[in-house]
Coordinates of C-alpha atoms in Angstrom, one line a residue:
Chain A
S476 CA -36.9 -1.5 -10.1
V477 CA -34.2 -2.6 -12.5
N478 CA -31.4 -4.8 -11.2
P479 CA -28.2 -3.3 -12.7
M480 CA -26.3 -6.6 -12.0
A481 CA -23.2 -4.6 -11.2
Y482 CA -21.6 -7.5 -9.4
E483 CA -22.0 -9.7 -12.4
A484 CA -20.5 -7.0 -14.6
Q485 CA -17.5 -6.9 -12.2
F486 CA -17.0 -10.6 -12.9
F487 CA -17.8 -10.9 -16.6
G488 CA -16.5 -7.5 -17.7
F489 CA -19.9 -6.6 -19.2
T490 CA -23.4 -6.4 -17.9
P491 CA -25.5 -9.5 -18.7
Q492 CA -28.3 -7.3 -20.0
T493 CA -25.9 -5.7 -22.5
C494 CA -24.8 -9.1 -23.6
M495 CA -28.4 -10.3 -24.1
L496 CA -29.2 -7.1 -26.0
R497 CA -26.3 -7.6 -28.3
V498 CA -27.4 -11.2 -29.0
Y499 CA -31.0 -10.1 -29.6
I500 CA -30.1 -7.4 -32.1
A501 CA -27.8 -9.8 -33.9
F502 CA -30.4 -12.6 -34.1
Q503 CA -33.0 -10.1 -35.2
D504 CA -30.7 -8.8 -38.0
Y505 CA -30.0 -12.4 -39.2
L506 CA -33.7 -13.1 -39.3
F507 CA -34.4 -10.0 -41.4
E508 CA -31.4 -10.5 -43.7
T509 CA -32.3 -14.2 -44.3
M510 CA -35.9 -13.2 -45.1
L511 CA -34.6 -10.6 -47.5
L512 CA -32.4 -13.3 -49.1
V513 CA -35.4 -15.6 -49.4
E514 CA -37.4 -12.8 -51.1
S515 CA -34.6 -12.0 -53.5
V516 CA -34.1 -15.6 -54.4
M517 CA -37.8 -16.0 -55.2
L518 CA -37.8 -12.8 -57.2
K519 CA -34.9 -14.1 -59.3
K520 CA -36.6 -17.4 -59.9
M521 CA -39.8 -15.6 -60.9
D522 CA -37.9 -13.7 -63.5
G523 CA -37.1 -17.1 -65.1
F524 CA -40.9 -17.7 -65.6
P525 CA -42.3 -15.2 -68.2
D526 CA -45.8 -16.5 -67.5
C527 CA -45.5 -15.8 -63.8
K528 CA -48.4 -13.6 -62.6
I529 CA -47.0 -12.9 -59.1
S530 CA -46.0 -9.3 -58.7
P531 CA -43.0 -8.2 -56.5
F532 CA -45.6 -6.4 -54.3
E533 CA -47.5 -9.6 -53.6
L534 CA -44.2 -11.3 -52.8
R535 CA -43.3 -8.6 -50.4
K536 CA -46.7 -9.0 -48.7
S537 CA -45.9 -12.7 -48.2
T538 CA -42.5 -11.9 -46.8
E539 CA -44.0 -9.4 -44.4
K540 CA -46.6 -11.9 -43.3
F541 CA -44.1 -14.6 -42.6
L542 CA -41.7 -12.2 -41.0
L543 CA -44.3 -10.8 -38.7
F544 CA -45.2 -14.3 -37.6
M545 CA -41.5 -15.2 -37.1
K546 CA -40.8 -12.0 -35.2
E547 CA -43.6 -12.6 -32.8
H548 CA -42.4 -16.1 -31.9
F549 CA -38.8 -14.9 -32.0
D550 CA -39.5 -12.2 -29.4
K551 CA -41.5 -14.6 -27.1
L552 CA -38.8 -17.3 -27.3
F553 CA -35.9 -14.9 -26.9
S554 CA -37.6 -13.3 -23.8
K555 CA -37.8 -16.8 -22.2
M556 CA -34.2 -17.5 -23.1
E557 CA -33.1 -14.2 -21.7
E558 CA -34.9 -14.9 -18.4
V559 CA -33.3 -18.3 -18.0
L560 CA -29.8 -17.1 -18.9
L561 CA -30.0 -14.1 -16.6
Q562 CA -31.2 -16.2 -13.7
L563 CA -29.1 -19.4 -14.1
V564 CA -26.1 -18.6 -16.2
L565 CA -25.1 -14.9 -16.2
N566 CA -25.9 -14.5 -12.5
I567 CA -23.8 -14.6 -9.2
P568 CA -25.9 -16.0 -6.3
K569 CA -26.3 -13.8 -3.3
N570 CA -24.2 -16.0 -1.0
V571 CA -21.2 -16.0 -3.4
L572 CA -18.3 -13.6 -2.8
L573 CA -15.8 -13.2 -5.7
P574 CA -12.2 -14.0 -4.8
E575 CA -11.0 -10.5 -5.3
D576 CA -13.4 -9.3 -2.6
K577 CA -12.3 -11.8 0.1
V578 CA -10.6 -8.9 2.0
H579 CA -14.0 -7.4 2.7
E580 CA -15.0 -10.6 4.5
Q581 CA -11.8 -10.5 6.6
Y582 CA -12.3 -6.9 7.6
P583 CA -16.0 -6.3 8.0
D584 CA -15.7 -3.2 10.3
S585 CA -13.1 -1.7 8.0
K586 CA -14.2 1.9 8.3
E587 CA -13.6 2.1 12.0
Q588 CA -10.5 -0.1 11.8
F589 CA -9.2 2.1 9.0
Q590 CA -9.6 5.3 11.1
A591 CA -8.0 3.7 14.2
L592 CA -5.1 2.3 12.1
Q593 CA -4.5 5.7 10.5
D594 CA -4.3 7.3 14.0
E595 CA -2.0 4.6 15.2
I596 CA 0.3 4.9 12.2
H597 CA 0.4 8.7 12.6
Q598 CA 1.4 8.3 16.2
L599 CA 4.1 5.7 15.3
Q600 CA 5.4 8.0 12.7
E601 CA 5.6 10.9 15.2
Q602 CA 7.3 8.6 17.7
Y603 CA 9.8 7.5 15.1
R604 CA 10.6 11.1 14.1
A605 CA 11.1 12.0 17.7
E606 CA 13.4 9.0 18.2
A607 CA 15.4 10.0 15.2
S608 CA 15.7 13.6 16.6
A609 CA 16.7 12.1 19.9
G610 CA 19.4 9.9 18.2
Q611 CA 20.8 13.0 16.5
A612 CA 20.9 14.9 19.7
L613 CA 22.6 12.1 21.5
R614 CA 25.2 11.8 18.8
A615 CA 25.8 15.6 18.8
E616 CA 26.4 15.3 22.6
L617 CA 29.0 12.6 22.0
E618 CA 30.8 14.9 19.7
E619 CA 30.6 17.7 22.3
Q620 CA 31.9 15.4 24.9
K621 CA 35.0 14.5 22.7
V622 CA 35.9 18.2 22.6
V623 CA 35.3 18.8 26.3
Q624 CA 37.3 15.7 27.2
A625 CA 40.2 16.8 25.0
E626 CA 40.2 20.2 26.7
L627 CA 40.1 18.7 30.3
E628 CA 42.9 16.3 29.4
K629 CA 44.9 19.2 28.1
I630 CA 44.6 20.8 31.5
L631 CA 45.8 17.7 33.3
Q632 CA 48.7 17.5 30.8
W633 CA 49.4 21.1 31.6
F634 CA 49.6 20.2 35.3
D635 CA 51.9 17.3 34.5
G636 CA 54.1 19.7 32.5
L637 CA 54.3 22.2 35.4
E638 CA 55.3 19.4 37.8
N639 CA 57.9 18.2 35.3
I640 CA 59.5 21.6 35.1
C641 CA 59.7 21.8 38.9
R642 CA 61.2 18.3 39.0
K643 CA 63.7 19.3 36.3
Y644 CA 64.9 22.3 38.3
G645 CA 65.3 20.2 41.5
T646 CA 62.1 20.9 43.3
S647 CA 59.7 18.0 43.4
N648 CA 58.3 18.8 46.8
F649 CA 57.7 22.5 47.4
K650 CA 56.6 22.1 51.0
E651 CA 59.8 20.4 52.0
S652 CA 61.9 22.8 50.0
F653 CA 60.2 25.8 51.6
T654 CA 60.6 24.3 55.0
F655 CA 64.3 23.7 54.3
L656 CA 64.8 27.2 52.9
T657 CA 62.9 28.9 55.7
Q658 CA 64.9 27.0 58.4
N659 CA 68.2 27.8 56.6
S660 CA 67.3 31.5 56.2
K661 CA 66.4 31.6 60.0
K662 CA 69.7 29.9 60.8
L663 CA 71.5 32.5 58.7
Q664 CA 69.6 35.3 60.4
D665 CA 70.6 33.9 63.8
M666 CA 74.2 33.5 62.7
L667 CA 74.3 37.0 61.5
K668 CA 72.9 38.3 64.8
D669 CA 75.5 36.3 66.6
V670 CA 78.3 37.6 64.5
E671 CA 77.1 41.2 64.9
K672 CA 76.9 40.7 68.7
K673 CA 80.4 39.2 68.9
S674 CA 81.9 42.0 66.7
K675 CA 80.3 44.7 69.0
Chain B
G266 CA -22.3 -26.3 -15.4
R267 CA -23.1 -22.9 -16.7
A268 CA -21.5 -23.6 -20.1
Q269 CA -23.8 -26.6 -20.6
V270 CA -26.9 -24.7 -19.6
F271 CA -26.0 -21.9 -21.9
A272 CA -25.6 -24.2 -24.9
T273 CA -28.8 -26.1 -24.0
V274 CA -30.8 -22.9 -23.7
V275 CA -29.6 -21.5 -27.0
D276 CA -30.2 -24.9 -28.8
T277 CA -33.7 -25.0 -27.3
F278 CA -34.4 -21.5 -28.5
L279 CA -33.3 -22.4 -32.0
E280 CA -35.3 -25.6 -32.1
K281 CA -38.5 -23.9 -31.0
L282 CA -38.0 -21.0 -33.5
V283 CA -37.5 -23.5 -36.3
A284 CA -40.5 -25.4 -35.1
A285 CA -42.6 -22.2 -35.1
G286 CA -41.4 -21.3 -38.6
S287 CA -42.5 -24.6 -40.0
Y288 CA -42.6 -25.4 -43.7
Q289 CA -46.4 -25.4 -43.6
R290 CA -46.4 -21.9 -42.3
F291 CA -43.8 -20.8 -44.8
A292 CA -45.7 -22.3 -47.7
N293 CA -48.9 -20.8 -46.4
C294 CA -47.4 -17.3 -46.4
Y295 CA -45.8 -17.7 -49.8
R296 CA -48.9 -19.5 -51.2
C297 CA -48.6 -17.9 -54.6
F298 CA -45.0 -18.9 -55.1
Y299 CA -45.7 -22.4 -53.6
R300 CA -48.4 -22.9 -56.2
L301 CA -46.0 -21.9 -58.9
Q302 CA -43.0 -23.9 -57.7
P303 CA -43.7 -26.3 -54.8
E304 CA -40.3 -28.1 -55.0
M305 CA -38.4 -24.8 -55.2
T306 CA -40.4 -23.5 -52.2
R307 CA -39.2 -26.5 -50.2
S308 CA -35.6 -26.0 -51.3
I309 CA -35.7 -22.3 -50.4
Y310 CA -37.3 -23.0 -47.0
D311 CA -34.6 -25.6 -46.2
Q312 CA -31.9 -23.1 -47.1
F313 CA -33.6 -20.4 -45.1
I314 CA -33.6 -22.5 -42.0
A315 CA -30.1 -23.7 -42.5
Q316 CA -28.8 -20.2 -43.0
L317 CA -30.7 -18.9 -40.0
Q318 CA -29.3 -21.7 -37.7
T319 CA -25.8 -21.2 -39.0
S320 CA -25.9 -17.5 -38.5
I321 CA -27.3 -17.8 -35.0
K322 CA -24.8 -20.4 -33.9
E323 CA -21.9 -18.4 -35.4
E324 CA -23.0 -15.3 -33.5
I325 CA -23.2 -17.3 -30.2
Q326 CA -19.7 -18.7 -30.8
E327 CA -18.4 -15.1 -31.5
V328 CA -20.0 -13.9 -28.2
K329 CA -18.5 -16.8 -26.3
N330 CA -15.0 -16.1 -27.8
E331 CA -15.1 -12.3 -27.3
G332 CA -16.2 -12.6 -23.7
N333 CA -14.1 -15.7 -22.9
L334 CA -17.4 -17.1 -21.6
E335 CA -16.3 -20.7 -21.4
A336 CA -13.5 -20.0 -19.0
L337 CA -15.7 -17.5 -17.0
F338 CA -18.5 -20.0 -16.7
N339 CA -16.2 -22.7 -15.4
S340 CA -14.5 -20.3 -13.0
L341 CA -17.9 -19.1 -11.7
D342 CA -19.1 -22.7 -11.3
K343 CA -16.0 -23.4 -9.1
I344 CA -16.6 -20.2 -7.0
V345 CA -20.2 -21.1 -6.5
E346 CA -19.3 -24.6 -5.5
E347 CA -16.8 -23.3 -2.9
A348 CA -19.5 -21.1 -1.4
K349 CA -22.2 -23.7 -1.3
N350 CA -22.0 -23.9 2.5
Q351 CA -22.4 -20.2 2.9
E352 CA -26.0 -19.4 3.8
E353 CA -25.6 -15.7 4.7
P354 CA -25.7 -13.2 1.9
A355 CA -22.1 -12.3 0.9
W356 CA -20.6 -8.8 0.9
R357 CA -21.5 -6.6 -2.0
P358 CA -20.1 -3.2 -3.0
S359 CA -21.9 -0.5 -1.1
G360 CA -21.7 2.0 -4.0
I361 CA -19.6 4.3 -1.9
P362 CA -16.0 3.8 -3.0
E363 CA -14.6 5.7 -0.1
E364 CA -16.1 3.1 2.3
D365 CA -15.4 0.0 0.2
I366 CA -11.7 0.9 -0.3
C367 CA -11.2 0.8 3.4
S368 CA -11.3 -3.0 3.5
T369 CA -8.8 -3.2 0.7
V370 CA -6.5 -0.8 2.3
V371 CA -6.7 -2.1 5.9
P372 CA -4.3 -5.1 5.3
Y373 CA -1.7 -2.7 3.9
L374 CA -2.1 -0.4 6.8
L375 CA -1.7 -3.3 9.2
K376 CA 1.5 -4.3 7.4
H377 CA 2.7 -0.7 7.5
K378 CA 1.9 -0.5 11.2
L379 CA 3.9 -3.6 11.9
Y380 CA 6.8 -2.2 9.9
L381 CA 6.7 1.1 11.8
Q382 CA 6.7 -0.8 15.1
K383 CA 9.7 -2.8 14.0
V384 CA 11.8 0.2 12.9
L385 CA 10.8 2.1 16.0
K386 CA 12.1 -0.7 18.1
V387 CA 15.3 -0.8 16.2
K388 CA 15.7 3.0 16.5
E389 CA 15.0 2.9 20.3
E390 CA 17.6 0.1 20.7
E391 CA 20.1 2.2 18.7
N392 CA 19.4 5.2 20.9
R393 CA 19.7 3.1 24.0
K394 CA 23.3 2.2 23.0
V395 CA 24.2 5.7 22.1
A396 CA 22.7 6.9 25.4
E397 CA 24.9 4.4 27.2
S398 CA 28.0 5.9 25.5
V399 CA 26.8 9.4 26.4
L400 CA 26.4 8.5 30.0
A401 CA 29.8 6.9 30.1
G402 CA 31.2 10.1 28.5
R403 CA 29.6 12.2 31.2
D404 CA 31.1 10.1 33.9
R405 CA 34.5 10.4 32.3
I406 CA 34.2 14.2 32.1
A407 CA 33.1 14.3 35.8
E408 CA 36.1 12.2 36.7
L409 CA 38.4 14.5 34.7
Q410 CA 36.9 17.5 36.5
Q411 CA 37.5 15.9 39.9
R412 CA 41.1 15.1 38.9
I413 CA 41.7 18.7 37.9
Q414 CA 40.2 20.0 41.2
A415 CA 42.5 17.6 43.1
R416 CA 45.6 18.9 41.3
K417 CA 44.5 22.5 42.0
H418 CA 43.9 21.7 45.7
A419 CA 47.3 20.1 45.8
W420 CA 49.0 23.2 44.5
Q421 CA 46.9 25.3 46.9
Chain C
P1184 CA 11.4 19.7 21.7
A1185 CA 9.8 16.5 20.3
Y1186 CA 12.6 14.2 21.6
L1187 CA 11.7 14.9 25.2
Q1188 CA 8.8 12.4 24.7
T1189 CA 11.2 9.6 23.6
S1190 CA 12.8 6.6 25.2
Q1191 CA 15.9 8.5 26.2
A1192 CA 14.1 11.6 27.4
Q1193 CA 15.7 11.3 30.8
V1194 CA 19.2 11.2 29.4
L1195 CA 18.6 14.1 27.1
S1196 CA 16.9 16.3 29.7
S1197 CA 19.9 15.8 32.1
K1198 CA 22.5 17.0 29.7
P1199 CA 25.2 19.0 31.5
D1200 CA 26.2 22.5 30.4
Y1201 CA 29.5 21.6 28.8
Q1202 CA 30.3 25.3 28.0
K1203 CA 30.0 26.1 31.7
I1204 CA 32.3 23.2 32.6
L1205 CA 34.9 24.5 30.2
D1206 CA 34.4 28.1 31.5
E1207 CA 35.0 26.9 35.1
Q1208 CA 38.4 25.6 34.2
G1209 CA 39.5 29.3 33.8
E1210 CA 39.1 29.6 37.6
V1211 CA 41.6 26.7 38.0
F1212 CA 44.2 28.6 36.0
C1213 CA 43.6 31.8 38.0
C1214 CA 44.0 29.9 41.2
V1215 CA 47.3 28.2 40.1
E1216 CA 48.5 31.5 38.8
L1217 CA 47.9 33.0 42.3
V1218 CA 49.8 30.1 43.9
L1219 CA 52.7 30.5 41.6
D1220 CA 52.8 34.2 42.2
E1221 CA 52.9 33.6 46.0
L1222 CA 55.6 31.0 45.5
Q1223 CA 57.7 33.5 43.5
Q1224 CA 57.3 36.2 46.1
A1225 CA 58.2 33.8 48.9
V1226 CA 61.3 32.6 47.0
K1227 CA 62.4 36.2 46.4
L1228 CA 61.9 37.0 50.0
L1229 CA 63.9 34.0 51.1
Q1230 CA 66.6 34.8 48.6

């Protein structure tokens, strides 16, 4: 099975295999280009020798022979280099945790914790909303109380006003006044009876 | 360090490649040309090797610059050094983002929970004070009712 | 309502009927009106 080296890709920003492939293709291209350069230089030099019996075809065969040999060794050596680099350099050991993943070490049972926290938070939010409603209701009652208190105080003031009127017109104590008036009217009735009797 | 190992491995690769493509092998392959111009063959070979080495080294340098590999290698060496006492395998992404994101989100949820607990406490305290005023108001209204009743009874 | 589960649930659930309190004061006026009517009649009688 192929190790995708995803964790290494997270750190480096590229997969190590991609990096090695890029390097391999580049090296291979340089080898081919340089060989072509060698061949073209030789061809140019051969043009300078009119007695030269080497054909371009023969030269090409020599180039192919040398290139084949070089390519074989190149592939073997590159394969070893790739192995070493992937194991020792472009590799994150199994016991190593990258700094950005430290949180996973702190919260290993995060799935259960996440769910429990979500539930708790939901409950707290509901509680807060309820308290906010309760606060509004309490403040509304305070306003209502102001109105009711004002009305009740008005009634007491009305009683005060009534008593002030009575006092203004000379009657601060109705009980005493009525007792006095009742006694006086009884006296007057008695005097009238007396006068009527004496006149008869 | 990784940077050093990287440089050494690449240098070793080049050395061995150059050793494999020796002058003897080169001359053997280009025998016809070698017979014609032995000195020129040597010169061409030397240039070939020099050019190949230069190109390969330049490519490696470009890869290192593009990927910021020097800095990354040093950083990774430090991280590996810090974890040297860890024997257990470390956490790795599970491949299920919904699960992995939980750990990242949990600290924020904990903070949010603490914040909600705090504001809830503040709100409860606020309401407690308002409730005190409400109860005082009710007492006052009850007292006013009693006084009105007393005045009514007095008139009666 | 949701606020009945809150920290001041007891206070909120014992809210008096303020409208009823105000309505009851009408009875006070009726009563005093009766008393004053009686007073008036008594004074006329005495007069």
